[in-house]
PDB file of C-alpha atoms in Angstrom:
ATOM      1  CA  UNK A   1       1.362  24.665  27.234  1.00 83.00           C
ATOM      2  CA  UNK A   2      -1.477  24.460  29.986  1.00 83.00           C
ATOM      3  CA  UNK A   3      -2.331  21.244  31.402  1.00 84.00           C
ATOM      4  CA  UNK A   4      -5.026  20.317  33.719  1.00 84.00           C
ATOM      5  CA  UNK A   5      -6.608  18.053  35.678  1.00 88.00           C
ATOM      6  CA  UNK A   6     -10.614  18.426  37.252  1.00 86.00           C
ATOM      7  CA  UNK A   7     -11.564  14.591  38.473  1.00 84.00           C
ATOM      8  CA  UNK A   8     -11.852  12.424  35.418  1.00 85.00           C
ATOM      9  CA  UNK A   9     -11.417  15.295  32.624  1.00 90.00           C
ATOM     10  CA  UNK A  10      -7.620  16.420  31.825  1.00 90.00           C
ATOM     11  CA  UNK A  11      -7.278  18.662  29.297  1.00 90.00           C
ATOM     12  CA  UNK A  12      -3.979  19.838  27.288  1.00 89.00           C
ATOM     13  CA  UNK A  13      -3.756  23.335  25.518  1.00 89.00           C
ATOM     14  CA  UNK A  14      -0.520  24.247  23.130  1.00 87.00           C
ATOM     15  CA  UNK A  15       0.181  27.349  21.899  1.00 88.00           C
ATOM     16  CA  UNK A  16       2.385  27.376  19.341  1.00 84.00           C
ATOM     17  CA  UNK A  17       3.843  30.773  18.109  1.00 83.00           C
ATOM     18  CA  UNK A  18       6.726  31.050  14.726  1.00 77.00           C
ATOM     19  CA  UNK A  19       7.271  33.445  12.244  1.00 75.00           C
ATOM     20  CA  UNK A  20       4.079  35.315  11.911  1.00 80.00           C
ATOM     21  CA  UNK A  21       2.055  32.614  12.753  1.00 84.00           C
ATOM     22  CA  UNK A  22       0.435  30.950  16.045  1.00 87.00           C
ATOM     23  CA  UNK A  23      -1.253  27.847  16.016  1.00 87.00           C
ATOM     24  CA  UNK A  24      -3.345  26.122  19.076  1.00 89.00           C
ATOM     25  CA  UNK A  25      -4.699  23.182  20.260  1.00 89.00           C
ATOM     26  CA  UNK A  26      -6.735  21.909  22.678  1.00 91.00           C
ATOM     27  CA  UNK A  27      -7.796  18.410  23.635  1.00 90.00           C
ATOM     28  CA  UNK A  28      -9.729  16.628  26.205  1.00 91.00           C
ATOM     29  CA  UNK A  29      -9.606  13.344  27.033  1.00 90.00           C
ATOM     30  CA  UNK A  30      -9.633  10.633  30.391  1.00 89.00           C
ATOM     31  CA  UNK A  31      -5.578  10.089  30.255  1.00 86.00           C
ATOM     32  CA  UNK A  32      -3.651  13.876  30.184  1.00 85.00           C
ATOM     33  CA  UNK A  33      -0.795  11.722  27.852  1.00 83.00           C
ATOM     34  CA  UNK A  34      -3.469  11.353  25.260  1.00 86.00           C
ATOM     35  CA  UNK A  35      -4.620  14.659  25.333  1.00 87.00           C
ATOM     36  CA  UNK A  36      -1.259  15.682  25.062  1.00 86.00           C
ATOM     37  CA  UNK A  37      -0.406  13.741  22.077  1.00 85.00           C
ATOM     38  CA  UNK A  38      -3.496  14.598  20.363  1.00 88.00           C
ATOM     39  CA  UNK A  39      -2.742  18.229  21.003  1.00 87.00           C
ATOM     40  CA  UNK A  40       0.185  17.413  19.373  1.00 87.00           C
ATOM     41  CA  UNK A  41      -0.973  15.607  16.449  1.00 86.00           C
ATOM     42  CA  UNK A  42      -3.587  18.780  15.797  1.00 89.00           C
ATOM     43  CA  UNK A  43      -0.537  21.136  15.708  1.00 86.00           C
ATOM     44  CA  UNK A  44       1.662  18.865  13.232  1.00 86.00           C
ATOM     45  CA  UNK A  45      -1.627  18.744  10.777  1.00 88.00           C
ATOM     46  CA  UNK A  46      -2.112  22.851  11.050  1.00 89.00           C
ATOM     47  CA  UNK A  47       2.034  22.911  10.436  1.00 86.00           C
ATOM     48  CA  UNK A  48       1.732  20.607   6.944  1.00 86.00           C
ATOM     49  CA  UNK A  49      -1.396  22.287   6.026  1.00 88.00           C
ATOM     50  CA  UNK A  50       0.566  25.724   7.009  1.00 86.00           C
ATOM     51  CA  UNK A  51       3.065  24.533   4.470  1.00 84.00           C
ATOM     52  CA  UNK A  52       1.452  23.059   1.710  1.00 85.00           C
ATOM     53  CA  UNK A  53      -0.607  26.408   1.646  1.00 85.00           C
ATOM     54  CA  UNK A  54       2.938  28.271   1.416  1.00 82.00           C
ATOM     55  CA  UNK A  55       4.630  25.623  -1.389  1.00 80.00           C
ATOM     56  CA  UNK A  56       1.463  26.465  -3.188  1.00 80.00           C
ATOM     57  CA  UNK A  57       1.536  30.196  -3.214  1.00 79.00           C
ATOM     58  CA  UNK A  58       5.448  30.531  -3.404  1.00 75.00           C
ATOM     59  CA  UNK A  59       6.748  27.429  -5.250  1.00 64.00           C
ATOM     60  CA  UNK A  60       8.386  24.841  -3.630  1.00 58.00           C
ATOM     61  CA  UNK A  61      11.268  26.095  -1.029  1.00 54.00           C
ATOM     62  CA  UNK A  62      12.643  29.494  -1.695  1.00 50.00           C
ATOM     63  CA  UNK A  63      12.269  28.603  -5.740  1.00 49.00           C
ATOM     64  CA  UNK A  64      11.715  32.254  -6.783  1.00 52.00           C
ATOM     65  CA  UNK A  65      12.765  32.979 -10.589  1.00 51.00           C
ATOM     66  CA  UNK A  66      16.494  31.445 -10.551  1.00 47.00           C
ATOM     67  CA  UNK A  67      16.770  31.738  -6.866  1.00 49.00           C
ATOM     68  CA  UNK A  68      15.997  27.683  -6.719  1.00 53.00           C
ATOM     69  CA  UNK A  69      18.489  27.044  -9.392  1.00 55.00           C
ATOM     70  CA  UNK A  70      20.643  23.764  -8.766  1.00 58.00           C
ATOM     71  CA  UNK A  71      23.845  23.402 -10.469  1.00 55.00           C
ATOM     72  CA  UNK A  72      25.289  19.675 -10.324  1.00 56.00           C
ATOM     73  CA  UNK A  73      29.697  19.511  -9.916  1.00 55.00           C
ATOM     74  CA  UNK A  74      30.956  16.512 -10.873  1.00 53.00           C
ATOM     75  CA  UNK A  75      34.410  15.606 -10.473  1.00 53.00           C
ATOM     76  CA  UNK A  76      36.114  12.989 -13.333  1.00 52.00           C
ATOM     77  CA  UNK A  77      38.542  10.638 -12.467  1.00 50.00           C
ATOM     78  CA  UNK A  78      41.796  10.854 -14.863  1.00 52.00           C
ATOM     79  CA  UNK A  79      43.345   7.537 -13.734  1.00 58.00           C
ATOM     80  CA  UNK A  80      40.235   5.801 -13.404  1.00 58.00           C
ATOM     81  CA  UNK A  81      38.211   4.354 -16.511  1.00 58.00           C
ATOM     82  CA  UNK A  82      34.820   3.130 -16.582  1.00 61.00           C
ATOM     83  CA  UNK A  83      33.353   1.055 -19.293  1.00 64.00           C
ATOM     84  CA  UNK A  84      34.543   2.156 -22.391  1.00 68.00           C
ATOM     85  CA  UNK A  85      37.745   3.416 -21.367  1.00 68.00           C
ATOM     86  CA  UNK A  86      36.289   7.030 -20.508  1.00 69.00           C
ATOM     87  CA  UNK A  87      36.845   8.758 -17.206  1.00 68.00           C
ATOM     88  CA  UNK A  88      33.894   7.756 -15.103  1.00 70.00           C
ATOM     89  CA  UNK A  89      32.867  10.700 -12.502  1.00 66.00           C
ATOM     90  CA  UNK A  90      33.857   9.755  -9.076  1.00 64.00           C
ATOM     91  CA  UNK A  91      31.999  13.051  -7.309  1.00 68.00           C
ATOM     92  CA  UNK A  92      28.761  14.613  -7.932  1.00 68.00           C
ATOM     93  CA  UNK A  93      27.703  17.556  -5.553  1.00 67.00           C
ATOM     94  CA  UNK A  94      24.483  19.583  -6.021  1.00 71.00           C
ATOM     95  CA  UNK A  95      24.986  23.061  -5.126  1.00 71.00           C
ATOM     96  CA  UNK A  96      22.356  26.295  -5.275  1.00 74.00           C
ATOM     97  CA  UNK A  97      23.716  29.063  -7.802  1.00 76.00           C
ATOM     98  CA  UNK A  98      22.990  31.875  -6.037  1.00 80.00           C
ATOM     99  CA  UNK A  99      21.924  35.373  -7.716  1.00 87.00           C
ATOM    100  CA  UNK A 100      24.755  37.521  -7.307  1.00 90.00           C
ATOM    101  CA  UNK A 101      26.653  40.147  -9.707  1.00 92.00           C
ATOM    102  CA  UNK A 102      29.969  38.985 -11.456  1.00 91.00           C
ATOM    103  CA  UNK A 103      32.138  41.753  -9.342  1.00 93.00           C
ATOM    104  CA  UNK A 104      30.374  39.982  -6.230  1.00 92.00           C
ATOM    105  CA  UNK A 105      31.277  36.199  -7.627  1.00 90.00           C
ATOM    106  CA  UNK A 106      35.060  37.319  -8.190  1.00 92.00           C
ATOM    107  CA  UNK A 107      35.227  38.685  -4.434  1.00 92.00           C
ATOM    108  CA  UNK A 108      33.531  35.409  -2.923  1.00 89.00           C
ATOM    109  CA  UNK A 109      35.442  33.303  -5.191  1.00 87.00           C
ATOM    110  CA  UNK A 110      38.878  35.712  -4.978  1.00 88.00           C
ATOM    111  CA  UNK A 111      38.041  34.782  -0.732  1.00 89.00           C
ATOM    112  CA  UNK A 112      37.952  31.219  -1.597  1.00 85.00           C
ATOM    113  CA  UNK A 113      39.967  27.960  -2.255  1.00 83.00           C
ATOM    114  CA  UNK A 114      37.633  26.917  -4.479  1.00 82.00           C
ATOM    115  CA  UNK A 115      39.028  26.427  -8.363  1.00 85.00           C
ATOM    116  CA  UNK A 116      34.981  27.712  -9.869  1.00 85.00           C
ATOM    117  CA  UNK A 117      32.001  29.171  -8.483  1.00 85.00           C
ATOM    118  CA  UNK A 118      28.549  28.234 -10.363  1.00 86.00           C
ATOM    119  CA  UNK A 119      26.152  31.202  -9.776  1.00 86.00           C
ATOM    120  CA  UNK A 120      23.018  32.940 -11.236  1.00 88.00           C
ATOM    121  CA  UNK A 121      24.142  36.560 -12.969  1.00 87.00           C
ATOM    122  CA  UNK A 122      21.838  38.609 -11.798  1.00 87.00           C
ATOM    123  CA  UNK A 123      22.288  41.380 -14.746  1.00 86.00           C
ATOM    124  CA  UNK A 124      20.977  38.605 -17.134  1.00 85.00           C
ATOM    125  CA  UNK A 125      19.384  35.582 -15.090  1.00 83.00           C
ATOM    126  CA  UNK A 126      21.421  32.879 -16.178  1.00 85.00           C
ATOM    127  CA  UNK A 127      23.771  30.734 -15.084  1.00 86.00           C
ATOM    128  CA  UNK A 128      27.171  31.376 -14.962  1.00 87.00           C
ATOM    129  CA  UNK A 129      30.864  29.694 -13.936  1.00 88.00           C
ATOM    130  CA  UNK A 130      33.677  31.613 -12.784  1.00 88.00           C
ATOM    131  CA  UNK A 131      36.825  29.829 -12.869  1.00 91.00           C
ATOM    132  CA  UNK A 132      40.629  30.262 -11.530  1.00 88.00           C
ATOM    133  CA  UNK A 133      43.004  30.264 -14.561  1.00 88.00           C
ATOM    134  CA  UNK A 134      46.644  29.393 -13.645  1.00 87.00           C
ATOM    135  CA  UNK A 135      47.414  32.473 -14.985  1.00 90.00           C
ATOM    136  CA  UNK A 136      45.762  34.140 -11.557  1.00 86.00           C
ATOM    137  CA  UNK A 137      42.833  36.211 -13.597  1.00 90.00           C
ATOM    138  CA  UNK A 138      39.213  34.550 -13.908  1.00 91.00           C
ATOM    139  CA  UNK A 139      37.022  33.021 -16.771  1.00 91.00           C
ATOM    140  CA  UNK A 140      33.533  33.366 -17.287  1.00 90.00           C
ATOM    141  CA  UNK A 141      31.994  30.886 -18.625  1.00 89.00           C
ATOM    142  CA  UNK A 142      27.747  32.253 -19.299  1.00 85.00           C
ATOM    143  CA  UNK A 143      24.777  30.551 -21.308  1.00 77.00           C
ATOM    144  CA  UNK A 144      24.354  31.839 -24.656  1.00 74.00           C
ATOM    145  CA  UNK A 145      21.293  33.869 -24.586  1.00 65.00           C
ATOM    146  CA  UNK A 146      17.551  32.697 -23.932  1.00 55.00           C
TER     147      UNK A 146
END
């Protein structure tokens, strides 16, 4: 950031430099707080148009094939009833299901507490559950085909 100051003229210059990219600004006004917030201003509007421009090459966020995928948990209550008298779900998590092999989804969930992991199969590209059974081995629980 360079500010200065020559009699009535003050004048603010950001450089801004990310992940392969550098953005700039430069404003000049009478007050150096307004050229600094208009420097400012210019640098948020290159940042959205930045990222619009990305969302609209790549997809929204990271969505590439199944790597966006969100799988919803919901937990039921057994002693609670909703209208009806059916279990009514007291939980509801989203959670990404990541692309990963189903030796790779036994190890993370084998490192775990959880009781399932919800993941993309990579062989296949769908989505998958492993569970815990009380026996100690796993379940796999897959879409049928597409």
């Amino acid at each position: 950031m360079i500010l200065s100051v020559s009699k009535e003229r003050h004048v603010a210059e950001i450089t801004l430099q990310a992940d392969r990219v550098k953005m700039f600004a430069k404003e000049e006004t009478h007050d150096l707080y307004a050229a600094i917030d208009l420097s400012v201003a210019k640098l948020e509007h290159q940042a959205q148009k930045l990222k619009a421009k990305r969302e609209e090459h790549k997809g929204p966020s990271g969505a590439r094939g199944n790597a966006g995928v969100k799988v919803t948990a919901s937990v039921l209550a057994a002693d609670r009833r909703g209208p009806g008298g059916a279990p009514e779900v007291i939980r509801c998590q989203r959670i990404p299901a990541k692309p990963m092999s189903i030796e790779e989804a036994v190890a993370q969930l084998g490192a775990s507490r959880d009781e399932f992991l919800a993941f993309t199969n990579a062989s296949n590209q769908t989505v998958a559950v492993l569970y815990r059974r009380k026996d100690g081995n796993y379940g796999l629980i897959e879409q049928e085909g597409r």
